[in-house]
Amino acid sequence: METMKFIALVGILIAMIAVVAEVATPEIRCKLGLDKCVEEPDSQRAQQLELEQQRAELEREKSRLREEARQIEQARLRAEQQAKQIELAILRAEQEARRAAEQARLKASYRYADNGNGTVTDNKTALIWLKNANCFGRQNWKTAMQKAANLASGRCGLRDGSTRGMWRLPTKEEWEAMIDDKYVKKDWSQPALSNAAGTGPWQEGDAFSGVQAYLYWSSASYAGDTSYAWDVSLHYGDVYSYDKTNTRYVWPVRGGD
């Protein structure tokens, strides 16, 4: 009886193994010992490894390209910012150039142009005057001539690089050209000079400083008596001859020779 049960169990087990053998994959059959295990060829493993390496390389390349794209975008943004800054700088330069041109145009149209170095240019005569019209006070004619001849940059507010011998007293004719008849006064209150623009009477600092409504020496001796020299009355606008021992104001000029 026991033998019969054992035989029946063995038969059932064999039947189950047969069923499993029919549906099992080669790998399972290999593990169950039903079939001989077949190892994957070396070439297939090598191909698989190569594919994995290629995938890894591809991912690295993608990462590199993404980083390059990010850097390129940053560079583009920086370039745009720099372009905007350059454009603004160009606009500012153009505006400054227009302002400078307008100032130059106005300066050229003015009677007097302050050169910013202690000198003023008379655009009517092209003479360059000392801005300070009262640097030396009142002197006799000989001393006035010496003071003017010895004037140089660093004195009387000059910063123009001029040297001794470049400055002199104005001639009689230069004084006559300097006078503006529209502003002649008979009460000694106002020099007969125009303002820088030539549109009104002179005022302190426009363009000269220290102008005295009194007498100034010229460089010219009186032909009839060389002990006399010509001077100009800035309040009357007239030119007279006086003894050189008299004292008059000194206003140096250069150029126009």
PDB file of N, CA and C in Angstrom, residues 179-184:
ATOM      1  N   ILE A 179      36.732 150.486 -27.332  1.00  0.00           N
ATOM      2  CA  ILE A 179      35.638 151.319 -26.828  1.00  0.00           C
ATOM      3  C   ILE A 179      34.345 151.012 -27.575  1.00  0.00           C
ATOM      4  N   ASP A 180      33.257 150.894 -26.828  1.00  0.00           N
ATOM      5  CA  ASP A 180      31.928 150.729 -27.425  1.00  0.00           C
ATOM      6  C   ASP A 180      31.134 152.002 -27.133  1.00  0.00           C
ATOM      7  N   ASP A 181      30.908 152.795 -28.192  1.00  0.00           N
ATOM      8  CA  ASP A 181      30.282 154.113 -28.020  1.00  0.00           C
ATOM      9  C   ASP A 181      28.889 154.040 -27.401  1.00  0.00           C
ATOM     10  N   LYS A 182      28.225 152.891 -27.524  1.00  0.00           N
ATOM     11  CA  LYS A 182      26.860 152.781 -26.976  1.00  0.00           C
ATOM     12  C   LYS A 182      26.850 152.908 -25.459  1.00  0.00           C
ATOM     13  N   TYR A 183      28.000 152.648 -24.841  1.00  0.00           N
ATOM     14  CA  TYR A 183      28.027 152.601 -23.379  1.00  0.00           C
ATOM     15  C   TYR A 183      28.910 153.694 -22.776  1.00  0.00           C
ATOM     16  N   VAL A 184      29.129 154.758 -23.534  1.00  0.00           N
ATOM     17  CA  VAL A 184      29.896 155.888 -23.016  1.00  0.00           C
ATOM     18  C   VAL A 184      29.073 156.624 -21.959  1.00  0.00           C
TER      19      VAL A 184
END
